[in-house]
GROMACS .gro file of C-alpha atoms in nm:
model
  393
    1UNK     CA    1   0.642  -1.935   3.958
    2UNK     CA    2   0.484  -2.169   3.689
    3UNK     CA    3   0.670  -2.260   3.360
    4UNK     CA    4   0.453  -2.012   3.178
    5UNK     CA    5   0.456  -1.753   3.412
    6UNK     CA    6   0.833  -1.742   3.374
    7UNK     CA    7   0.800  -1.752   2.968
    8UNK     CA    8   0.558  -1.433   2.990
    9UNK     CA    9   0.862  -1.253   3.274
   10UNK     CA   10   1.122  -1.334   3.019
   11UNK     CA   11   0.915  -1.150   2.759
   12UNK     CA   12   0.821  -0.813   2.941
   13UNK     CA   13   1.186  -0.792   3.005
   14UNK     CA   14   1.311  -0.872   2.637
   15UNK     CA   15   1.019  -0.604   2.554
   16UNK     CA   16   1.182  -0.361   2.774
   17UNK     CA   17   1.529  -0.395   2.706
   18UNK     CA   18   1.489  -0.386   2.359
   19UNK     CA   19   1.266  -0.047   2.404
   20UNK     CA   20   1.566   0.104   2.618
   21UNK     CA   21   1.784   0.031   2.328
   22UNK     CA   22   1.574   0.231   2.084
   23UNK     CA   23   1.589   0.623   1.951
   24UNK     CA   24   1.431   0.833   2.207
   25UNK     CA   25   1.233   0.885   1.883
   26UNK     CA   26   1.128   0.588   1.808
   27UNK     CA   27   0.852   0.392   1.885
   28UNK     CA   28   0.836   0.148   2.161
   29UNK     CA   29   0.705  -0.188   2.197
   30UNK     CA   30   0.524  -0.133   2.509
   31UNK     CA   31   0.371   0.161   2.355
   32UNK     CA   32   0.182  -0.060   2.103
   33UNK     CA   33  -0.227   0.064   2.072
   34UNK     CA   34  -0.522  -0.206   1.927
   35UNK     CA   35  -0.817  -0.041   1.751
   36UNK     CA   36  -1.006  -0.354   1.849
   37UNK     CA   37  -1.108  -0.547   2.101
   38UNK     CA   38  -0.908  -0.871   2.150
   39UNK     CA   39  -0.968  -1.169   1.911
   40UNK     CA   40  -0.811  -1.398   2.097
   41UNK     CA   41  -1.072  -1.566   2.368
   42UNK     CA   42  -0.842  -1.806   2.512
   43UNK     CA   43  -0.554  -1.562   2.601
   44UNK     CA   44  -0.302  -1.756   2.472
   45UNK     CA   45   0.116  -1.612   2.513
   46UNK     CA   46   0.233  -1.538   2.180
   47UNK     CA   47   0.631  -1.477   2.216
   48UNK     CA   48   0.605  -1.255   1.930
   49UNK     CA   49   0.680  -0.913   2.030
   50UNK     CA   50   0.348  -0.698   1.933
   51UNK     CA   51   0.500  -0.529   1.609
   52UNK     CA   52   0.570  -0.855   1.536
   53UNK     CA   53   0.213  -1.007   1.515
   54UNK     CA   54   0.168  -0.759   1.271
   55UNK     CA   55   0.416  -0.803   1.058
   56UNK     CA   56   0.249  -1.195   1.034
   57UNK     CA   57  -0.088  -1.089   0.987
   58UNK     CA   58   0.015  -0.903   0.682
   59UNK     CA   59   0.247  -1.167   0.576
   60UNK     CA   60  -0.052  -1.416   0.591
   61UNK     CA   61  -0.333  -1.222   0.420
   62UNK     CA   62  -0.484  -1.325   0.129
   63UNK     CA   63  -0.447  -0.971   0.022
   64UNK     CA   64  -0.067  -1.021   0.047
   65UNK     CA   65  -0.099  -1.320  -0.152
   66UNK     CA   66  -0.285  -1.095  -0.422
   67UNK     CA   67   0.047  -0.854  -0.447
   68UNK     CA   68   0.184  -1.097  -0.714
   69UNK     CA   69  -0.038  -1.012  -1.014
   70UNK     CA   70  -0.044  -0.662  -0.923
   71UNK     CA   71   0.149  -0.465  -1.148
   72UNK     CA   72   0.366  -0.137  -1.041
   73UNK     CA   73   0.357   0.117  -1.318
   74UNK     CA   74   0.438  -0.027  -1.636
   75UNK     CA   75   0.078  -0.286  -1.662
   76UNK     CA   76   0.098  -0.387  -2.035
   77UNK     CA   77   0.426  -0.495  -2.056
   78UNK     CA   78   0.506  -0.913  -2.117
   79UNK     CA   79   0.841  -0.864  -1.929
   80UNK     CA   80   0.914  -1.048  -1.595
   81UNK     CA   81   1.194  -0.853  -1.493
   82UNK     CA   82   0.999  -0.532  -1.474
   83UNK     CA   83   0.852  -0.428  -1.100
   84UNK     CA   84   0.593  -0.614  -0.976
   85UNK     CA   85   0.322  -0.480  -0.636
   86UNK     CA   86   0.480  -0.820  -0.445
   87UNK     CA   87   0.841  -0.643  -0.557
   88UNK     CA   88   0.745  -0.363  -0.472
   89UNK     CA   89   0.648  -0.389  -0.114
   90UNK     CA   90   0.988  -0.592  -0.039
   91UNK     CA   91   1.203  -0.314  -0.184
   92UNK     CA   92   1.021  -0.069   0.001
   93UNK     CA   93   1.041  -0.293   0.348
   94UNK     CA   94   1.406  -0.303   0.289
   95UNK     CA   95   1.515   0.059   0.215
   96UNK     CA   96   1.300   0.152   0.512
   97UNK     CA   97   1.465  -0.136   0.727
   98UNK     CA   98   1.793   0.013   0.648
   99UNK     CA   99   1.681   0.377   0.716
  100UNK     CA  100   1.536   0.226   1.042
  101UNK     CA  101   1.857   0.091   1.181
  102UNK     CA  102   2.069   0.367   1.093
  103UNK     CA  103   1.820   0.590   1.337
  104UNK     CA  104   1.798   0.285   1.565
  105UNK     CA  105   1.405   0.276   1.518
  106UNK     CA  106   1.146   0.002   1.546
  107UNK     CA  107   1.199  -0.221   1.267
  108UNK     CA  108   0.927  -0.427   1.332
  109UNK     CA  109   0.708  -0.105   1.325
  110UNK     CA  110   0.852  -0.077   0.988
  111UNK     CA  111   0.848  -0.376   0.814
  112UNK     CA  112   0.449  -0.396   0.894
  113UNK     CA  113   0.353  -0.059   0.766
  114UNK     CA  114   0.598  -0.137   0.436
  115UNK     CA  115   0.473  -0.481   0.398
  116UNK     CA  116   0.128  -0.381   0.453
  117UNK     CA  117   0.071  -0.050   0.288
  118UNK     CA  118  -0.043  -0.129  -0.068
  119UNK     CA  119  -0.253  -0.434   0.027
  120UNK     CA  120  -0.569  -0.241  -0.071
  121UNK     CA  121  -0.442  -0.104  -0.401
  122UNK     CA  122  -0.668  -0.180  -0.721
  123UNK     CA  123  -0.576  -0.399  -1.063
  124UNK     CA  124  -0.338  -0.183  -1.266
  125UNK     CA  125  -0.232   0.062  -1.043
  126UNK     CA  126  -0.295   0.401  -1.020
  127UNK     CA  127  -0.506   0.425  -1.342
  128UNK     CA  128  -0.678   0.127  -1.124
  129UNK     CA  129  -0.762   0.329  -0.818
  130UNK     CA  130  -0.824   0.649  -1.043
  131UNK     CA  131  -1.091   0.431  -1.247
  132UNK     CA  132  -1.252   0.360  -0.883
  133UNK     CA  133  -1.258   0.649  -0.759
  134UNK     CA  134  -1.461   0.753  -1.102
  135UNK     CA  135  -1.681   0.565  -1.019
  136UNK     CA  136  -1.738   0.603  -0.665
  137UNK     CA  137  -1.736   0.983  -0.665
  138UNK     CA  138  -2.029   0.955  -0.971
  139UNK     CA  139  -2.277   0.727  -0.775
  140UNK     CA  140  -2.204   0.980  -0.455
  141UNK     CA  141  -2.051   0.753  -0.245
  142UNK     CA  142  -1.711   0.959  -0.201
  143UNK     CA  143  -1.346   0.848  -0.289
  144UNK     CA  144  -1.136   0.584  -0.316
  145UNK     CA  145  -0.766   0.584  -0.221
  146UNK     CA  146  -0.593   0.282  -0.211
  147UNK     CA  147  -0.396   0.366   0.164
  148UNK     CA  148  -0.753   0.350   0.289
  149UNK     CA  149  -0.818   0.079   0.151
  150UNK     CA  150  -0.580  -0.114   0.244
  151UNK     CA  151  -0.664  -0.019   0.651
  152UNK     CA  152  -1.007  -0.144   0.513
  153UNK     CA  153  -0.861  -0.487   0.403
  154UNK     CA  154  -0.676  -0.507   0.730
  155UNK     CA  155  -0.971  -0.451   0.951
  156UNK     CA  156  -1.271  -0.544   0.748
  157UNK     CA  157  -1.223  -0.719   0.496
  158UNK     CA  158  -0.987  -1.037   0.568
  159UNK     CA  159  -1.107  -1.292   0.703
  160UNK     CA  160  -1.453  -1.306   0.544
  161UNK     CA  161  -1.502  -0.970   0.704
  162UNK     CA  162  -1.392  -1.053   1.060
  163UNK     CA  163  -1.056  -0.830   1.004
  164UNK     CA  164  -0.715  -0.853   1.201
  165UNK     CA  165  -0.676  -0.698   1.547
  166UNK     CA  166  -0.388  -0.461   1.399
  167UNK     CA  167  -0.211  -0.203   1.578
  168UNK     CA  168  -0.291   0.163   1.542
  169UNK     CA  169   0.078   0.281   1.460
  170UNK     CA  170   0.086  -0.009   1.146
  171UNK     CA  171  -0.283   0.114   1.062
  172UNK     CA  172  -0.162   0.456   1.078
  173UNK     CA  173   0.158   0.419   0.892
  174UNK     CA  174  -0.076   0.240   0.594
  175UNK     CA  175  -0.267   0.483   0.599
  176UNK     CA  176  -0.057   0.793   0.553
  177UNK     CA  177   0.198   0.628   0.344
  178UNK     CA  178   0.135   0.845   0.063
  179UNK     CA  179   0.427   0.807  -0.175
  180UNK     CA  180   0.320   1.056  -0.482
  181UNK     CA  181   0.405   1.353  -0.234
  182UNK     CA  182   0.736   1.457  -0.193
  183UNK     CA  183   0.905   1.643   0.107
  184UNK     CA  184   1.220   1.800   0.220
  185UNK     CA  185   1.112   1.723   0.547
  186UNK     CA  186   0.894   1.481   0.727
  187UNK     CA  187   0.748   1.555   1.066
  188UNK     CA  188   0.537   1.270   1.232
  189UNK     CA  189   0.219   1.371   1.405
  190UNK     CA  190   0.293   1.274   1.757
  191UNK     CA  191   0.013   1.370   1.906
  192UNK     CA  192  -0.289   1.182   1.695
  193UNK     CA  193  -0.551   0.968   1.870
  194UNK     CA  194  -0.692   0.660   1.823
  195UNK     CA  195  -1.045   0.865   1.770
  196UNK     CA  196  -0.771   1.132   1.532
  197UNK     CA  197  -0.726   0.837   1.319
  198UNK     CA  198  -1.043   0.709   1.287
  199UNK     CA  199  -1.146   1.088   1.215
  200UNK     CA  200  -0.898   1.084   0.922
  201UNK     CA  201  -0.972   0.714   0.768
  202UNK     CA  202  -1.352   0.811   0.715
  203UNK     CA  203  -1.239   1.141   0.588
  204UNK     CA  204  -0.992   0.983   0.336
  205UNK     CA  205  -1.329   0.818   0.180
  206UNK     CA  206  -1.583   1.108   0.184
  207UNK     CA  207  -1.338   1.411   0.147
  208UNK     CA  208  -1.174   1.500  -0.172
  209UNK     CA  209  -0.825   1.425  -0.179
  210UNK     CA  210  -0.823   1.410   0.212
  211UNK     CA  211  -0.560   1.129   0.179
  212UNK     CA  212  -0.300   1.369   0.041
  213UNK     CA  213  -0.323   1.613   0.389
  214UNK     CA  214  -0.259   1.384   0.686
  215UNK     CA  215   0.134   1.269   0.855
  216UNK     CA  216   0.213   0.959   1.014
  217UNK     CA  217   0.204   0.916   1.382
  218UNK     CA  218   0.521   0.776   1.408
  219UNK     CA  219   0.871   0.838   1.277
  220UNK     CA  220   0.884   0.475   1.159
  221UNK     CA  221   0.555   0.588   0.945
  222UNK     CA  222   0.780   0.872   0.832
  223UNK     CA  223   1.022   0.662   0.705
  224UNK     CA  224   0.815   0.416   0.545
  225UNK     CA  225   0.665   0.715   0.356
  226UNK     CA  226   0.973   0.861   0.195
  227UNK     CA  227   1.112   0.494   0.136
  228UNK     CA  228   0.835   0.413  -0.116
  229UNK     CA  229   0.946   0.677  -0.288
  230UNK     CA  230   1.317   0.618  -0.303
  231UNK     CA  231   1.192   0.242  -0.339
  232UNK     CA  232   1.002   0.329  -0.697
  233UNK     CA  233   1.242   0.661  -0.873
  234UNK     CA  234   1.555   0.422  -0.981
  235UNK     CA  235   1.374   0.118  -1.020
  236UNK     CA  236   1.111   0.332  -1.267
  237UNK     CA  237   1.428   0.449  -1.461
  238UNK     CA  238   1.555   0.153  -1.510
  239UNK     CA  239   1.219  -0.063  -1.572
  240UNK     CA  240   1.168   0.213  -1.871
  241UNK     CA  241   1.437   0.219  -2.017
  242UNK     CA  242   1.442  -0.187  -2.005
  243UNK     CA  243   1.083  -0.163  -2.272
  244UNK     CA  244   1.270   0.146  -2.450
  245UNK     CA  245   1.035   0.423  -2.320
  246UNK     CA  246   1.356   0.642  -2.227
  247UNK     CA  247   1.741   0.616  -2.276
  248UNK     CA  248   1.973   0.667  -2.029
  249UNK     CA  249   2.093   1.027  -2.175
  250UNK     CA  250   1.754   1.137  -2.106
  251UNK     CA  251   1.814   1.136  -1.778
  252UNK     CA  252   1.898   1.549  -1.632
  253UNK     CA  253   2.226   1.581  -1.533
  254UNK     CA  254   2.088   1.740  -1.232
  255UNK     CA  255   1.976   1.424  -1.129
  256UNK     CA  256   2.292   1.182  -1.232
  257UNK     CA  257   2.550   1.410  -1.087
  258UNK     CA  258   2.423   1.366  -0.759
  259UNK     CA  259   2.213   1.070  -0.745
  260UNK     CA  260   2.422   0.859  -1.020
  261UNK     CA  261   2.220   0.720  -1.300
  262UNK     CA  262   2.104   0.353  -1.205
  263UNK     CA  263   1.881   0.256  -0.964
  264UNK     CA  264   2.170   0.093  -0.695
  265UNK     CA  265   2.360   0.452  -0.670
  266UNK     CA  266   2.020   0.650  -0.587
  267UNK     CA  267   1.884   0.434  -0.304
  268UNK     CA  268   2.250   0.410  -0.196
  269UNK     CA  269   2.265   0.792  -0.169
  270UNK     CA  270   1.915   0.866  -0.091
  271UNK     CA  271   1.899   0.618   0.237
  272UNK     CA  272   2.321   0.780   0.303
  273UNK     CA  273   2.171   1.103   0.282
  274UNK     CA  274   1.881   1.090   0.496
  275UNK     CA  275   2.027   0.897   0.787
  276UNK     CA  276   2.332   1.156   0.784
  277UNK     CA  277   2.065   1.450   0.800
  278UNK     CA  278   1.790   1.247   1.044
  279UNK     CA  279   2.035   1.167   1.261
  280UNK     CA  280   1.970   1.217   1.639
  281UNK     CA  281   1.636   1.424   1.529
  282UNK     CA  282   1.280   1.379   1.558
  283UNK     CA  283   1.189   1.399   1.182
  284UNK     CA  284   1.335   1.291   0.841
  285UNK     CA  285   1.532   1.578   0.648
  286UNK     CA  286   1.730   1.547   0.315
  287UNK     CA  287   2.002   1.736   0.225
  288UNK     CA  288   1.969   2.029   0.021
  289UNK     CA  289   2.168   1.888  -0.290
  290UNK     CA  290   1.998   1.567  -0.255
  291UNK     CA  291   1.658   1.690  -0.230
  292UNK     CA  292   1.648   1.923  -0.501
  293UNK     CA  293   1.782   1.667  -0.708
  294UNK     CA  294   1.553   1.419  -0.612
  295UNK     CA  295   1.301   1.693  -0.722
  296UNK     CA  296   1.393   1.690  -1.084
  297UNK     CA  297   1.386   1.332  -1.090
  298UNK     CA  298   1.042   1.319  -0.976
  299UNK     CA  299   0.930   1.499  -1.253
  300UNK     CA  300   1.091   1.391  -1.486
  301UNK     CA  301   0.948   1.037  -1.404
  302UNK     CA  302   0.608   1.217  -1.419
  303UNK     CA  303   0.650   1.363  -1.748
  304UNK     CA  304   0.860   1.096  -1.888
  305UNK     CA  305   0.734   0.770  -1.801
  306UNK     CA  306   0.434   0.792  -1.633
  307UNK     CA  307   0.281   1.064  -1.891
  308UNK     CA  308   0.479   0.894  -2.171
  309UNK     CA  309   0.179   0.908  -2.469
  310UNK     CA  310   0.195   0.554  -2.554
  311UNK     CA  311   0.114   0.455  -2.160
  312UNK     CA  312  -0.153   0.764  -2.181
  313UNK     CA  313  -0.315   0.584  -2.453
  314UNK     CA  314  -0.280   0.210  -2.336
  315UNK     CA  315  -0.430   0.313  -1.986
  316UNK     CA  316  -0.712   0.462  -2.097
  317UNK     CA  317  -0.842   0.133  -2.221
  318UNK     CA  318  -0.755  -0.009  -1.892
  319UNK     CA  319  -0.964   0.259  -1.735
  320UNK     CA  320  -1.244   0.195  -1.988
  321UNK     CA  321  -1.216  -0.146  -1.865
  322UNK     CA  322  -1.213  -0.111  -1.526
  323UNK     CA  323  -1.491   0.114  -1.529
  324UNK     CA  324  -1.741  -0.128  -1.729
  325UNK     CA  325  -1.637  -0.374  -1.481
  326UNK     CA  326  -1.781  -0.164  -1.191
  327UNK     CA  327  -2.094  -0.068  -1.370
  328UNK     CA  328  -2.134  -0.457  -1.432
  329UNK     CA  329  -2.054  -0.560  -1.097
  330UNK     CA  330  -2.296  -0.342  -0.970
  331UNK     CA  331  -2.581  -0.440  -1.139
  332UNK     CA  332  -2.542  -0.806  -1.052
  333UNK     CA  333  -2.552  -0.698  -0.751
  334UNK     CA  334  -2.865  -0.556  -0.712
  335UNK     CA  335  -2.991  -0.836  -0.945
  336UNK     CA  336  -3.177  -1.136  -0.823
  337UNK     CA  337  -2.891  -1.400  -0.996
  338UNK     CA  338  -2.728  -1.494  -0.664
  339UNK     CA  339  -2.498  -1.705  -0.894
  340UNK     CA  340  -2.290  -1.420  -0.976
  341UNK     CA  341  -1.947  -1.346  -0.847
  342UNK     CA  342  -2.025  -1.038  -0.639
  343UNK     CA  343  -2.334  -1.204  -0.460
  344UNK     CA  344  -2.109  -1.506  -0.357
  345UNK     CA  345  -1.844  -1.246  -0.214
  346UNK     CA  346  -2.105  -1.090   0.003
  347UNK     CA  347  -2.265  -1.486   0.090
  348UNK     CA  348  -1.928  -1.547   0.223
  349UNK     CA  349  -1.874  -1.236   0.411
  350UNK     CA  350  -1.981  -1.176   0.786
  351UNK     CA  351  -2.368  -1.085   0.892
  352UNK     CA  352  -2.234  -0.700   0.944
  353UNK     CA  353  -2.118  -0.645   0.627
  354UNK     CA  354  -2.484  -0.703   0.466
  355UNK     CA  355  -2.545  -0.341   0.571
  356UNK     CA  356  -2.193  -0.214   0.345
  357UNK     CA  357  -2.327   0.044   0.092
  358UNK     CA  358  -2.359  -0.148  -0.245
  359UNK     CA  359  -2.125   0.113  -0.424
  360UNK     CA  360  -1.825  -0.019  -0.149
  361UNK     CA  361  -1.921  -0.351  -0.179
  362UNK     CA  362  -1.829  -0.346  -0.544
  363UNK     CA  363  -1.552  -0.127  -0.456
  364UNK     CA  364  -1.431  -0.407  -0.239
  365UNK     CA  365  -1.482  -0.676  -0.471
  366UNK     CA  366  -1.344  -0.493  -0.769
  367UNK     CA  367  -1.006  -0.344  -0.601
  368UNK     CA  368  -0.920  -0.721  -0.474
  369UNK     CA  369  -0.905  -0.863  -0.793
  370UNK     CA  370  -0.522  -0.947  -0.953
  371UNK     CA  371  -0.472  -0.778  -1.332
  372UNK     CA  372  -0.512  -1.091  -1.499
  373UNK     CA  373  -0.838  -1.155  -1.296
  374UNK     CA  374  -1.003  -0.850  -1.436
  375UNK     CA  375  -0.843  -0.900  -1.784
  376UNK     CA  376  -0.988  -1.252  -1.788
  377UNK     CA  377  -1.338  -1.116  -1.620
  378UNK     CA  378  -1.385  -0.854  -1.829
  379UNK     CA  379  -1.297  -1.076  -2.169
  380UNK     CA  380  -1.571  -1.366  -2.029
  381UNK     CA  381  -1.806  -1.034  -2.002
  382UNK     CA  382  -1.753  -0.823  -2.308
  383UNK     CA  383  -1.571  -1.024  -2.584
  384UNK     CA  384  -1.741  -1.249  -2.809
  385UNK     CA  385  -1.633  -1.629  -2.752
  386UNK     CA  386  -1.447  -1.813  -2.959
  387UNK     CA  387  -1.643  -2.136  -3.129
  388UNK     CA  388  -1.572  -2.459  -3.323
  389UNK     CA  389  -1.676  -2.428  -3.644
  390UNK     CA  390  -2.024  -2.547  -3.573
  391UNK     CA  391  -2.263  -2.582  -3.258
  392UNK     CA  392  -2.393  -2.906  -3.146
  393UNK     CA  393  -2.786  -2.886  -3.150
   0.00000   0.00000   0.00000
């Protein structure tokens, strides 16, 4: 036995040892499923376990890079310690990491689906996406949702359009990470396909709020799920009341007798309470107490702070914005100025994406940009320059 013939042993049995350590629940290593054929021609040993390559492809995306001048909720505010996309995603890797180990699931399963699930959300957000999808739905393309878009990045987009080879569990948990539902219970949907999720990514973009109906495949997806919630509700709280939106005794007592009233005593009871409930089963489950309290809180952070007026009013200038964007980009695109921005995204791009409906094309281009990119893009386009006070002939 050659040198790297022993290298590749040693693996398989790390791989299995490690899976007979795991939740009879969880997912296992050797259970990993690609949606695409290999990548790598030269069949090179990676020592990475396969979760693991995952977690790097994220990690290395441009569209990770892209998370830091992505806002969270709060887009207008000049305040650095308010959440941040980039923030976001950490916080969200962590509380699921910890939920992870305290079922004794696949944390590297985890950490790619956390890491990687908003990599396809639009500037600003939600009023972002919701501008998109406008606009998309109006030219009778379909929908946008930023979960599918983010598989989209993953697979289509990076790269110039040659995608990563990512596994069908971290495409799957992206996909149905949806964090503006809440659940008392979260059951994963063992028995999806690769063909089931393919069925349900093209769905997400032609049906109607199709992205709202489907379950992870995997209890790590399930986890990931529930921990961007838990991941946003304190940090939300306290982020608002940091620019003066609420106060502290706005908060329902409901909510700070059981959860506590900053943002470290709810994840600390949120994550206590679901492990203690999860425990030993094959789905997530919060508490009664918990959950109902949770429940209040999530409105009230609806009604509150995300429905506050003054954010009502500020984002529909941001959806104004984004909209005349799209409209703009669109047109250059089916212009003849191959100068433009949009026609050197799709010069760059691979041969097969030539054929990409020009409504997703702009979607694509569009939903990649950072805030400050569109702010800047749509000032070049639509404000009136600033001059000396004269012209040189």
């Amino acid at each position: 036995m050659n040198d790297k013939e022993i290298i590749i042993l040693s693996s398989i049995l790390a791989t299995y040892k490690q899976d007979q350590s795991l939740s009879p629940y969880a997912t296992k290593n050797s259970e990993c499923i690609k949606v695409k054929t290999s990548l790598n021609k030269n069949n090179k040993f990676d020592i990475r376990w396969p979760f693991e390559e995952d977690v790097d492809r994220v990690l290395y995306s441009k569209s990770y890079s892209r998370y830091v001048d992505k806002t969270q909720a709060l887009s207008f505010f000049s305040n650095n310690h308010i959440s941040k996309r980039s923030l976001h995603v950490q916080w969200v890797s962590r509380i699921a990491r910890q939920i992870g180990r305290g079922l004794n699931l696949n944390l590297d399963l985890i950490e790619a689906i956390a890491l990687g699930h908003d990599l396809g959300h639009a500037p600003y957000g939600h009023v972002g996406e919701r501008a998109i999808n406008d606009c998309l739905e109006k030219r009778g393309f379909g929908y946008f949702a930023h979960n599918a878009n983010s598989v989209r990045n993953l697979l289509f987009i990076e790269r110039n359009g040659v995608g990563y080879n990512v596994s069908l569990q971290v495409l799957d948990g992206v996909l149905c990470h949806n964090g503006e539902i809440l659940s008392k219970q979260y059951f994963p949907n063992r028995n999806k396909t690769v063909d089931d999720f393919w069925d349900e990514y093209e769905k997400c973009w032609h049906e109607k709020d199709y992205s709202l109906k489907i379950s992870p495949m995997t209890l790590e997806g399930c986890v990931v799920r529930i921990s961007d919630i838990i991941s946003y509700v304190g940090k939300d709280v306290e982020d608002a009341i940091k620019v003066g939106i609420i106060s502290e005794e706005d908060l329902p007592n409901e909510v700070t007798s059981v959860l506590g009233k900053d943002n470290k005593s709810m994840i600390n009871r949120l994550i206590g309470d679901i492990v203690i409930h999860s425990f030993e089963r094959p789905y997530l489950e919060f508490s009664d107490e918990v959950f109902n309290a949770l429940t209040v809180l999530f409105h009230f952070i609806s009604k509150k702070i995300h429905h506050h007026p003054m954010l009502i009013k500020e984002n529909e200038k941001l959806t104004r914005m984004v909209i005349e964007l799209y409209n703009a980009f669109y047109e250059d695109l089916v212009s003849c100025n191959v100068e433009t921005g949009i026609h050197v995204h799709v010069h760059r791009m691979t041969d097969s994406y030539q054929s990409t409906p020009k409504e997703l094309i702009v979607s694509d281009y569009l939903s990649s940009m950072t805030d400050n990119y569109v702010l800047n893009e749509y000032i070049q386009r639509f404000l009136p320059l600033q001059h000396d006070s004269f012209i040189n002939a």
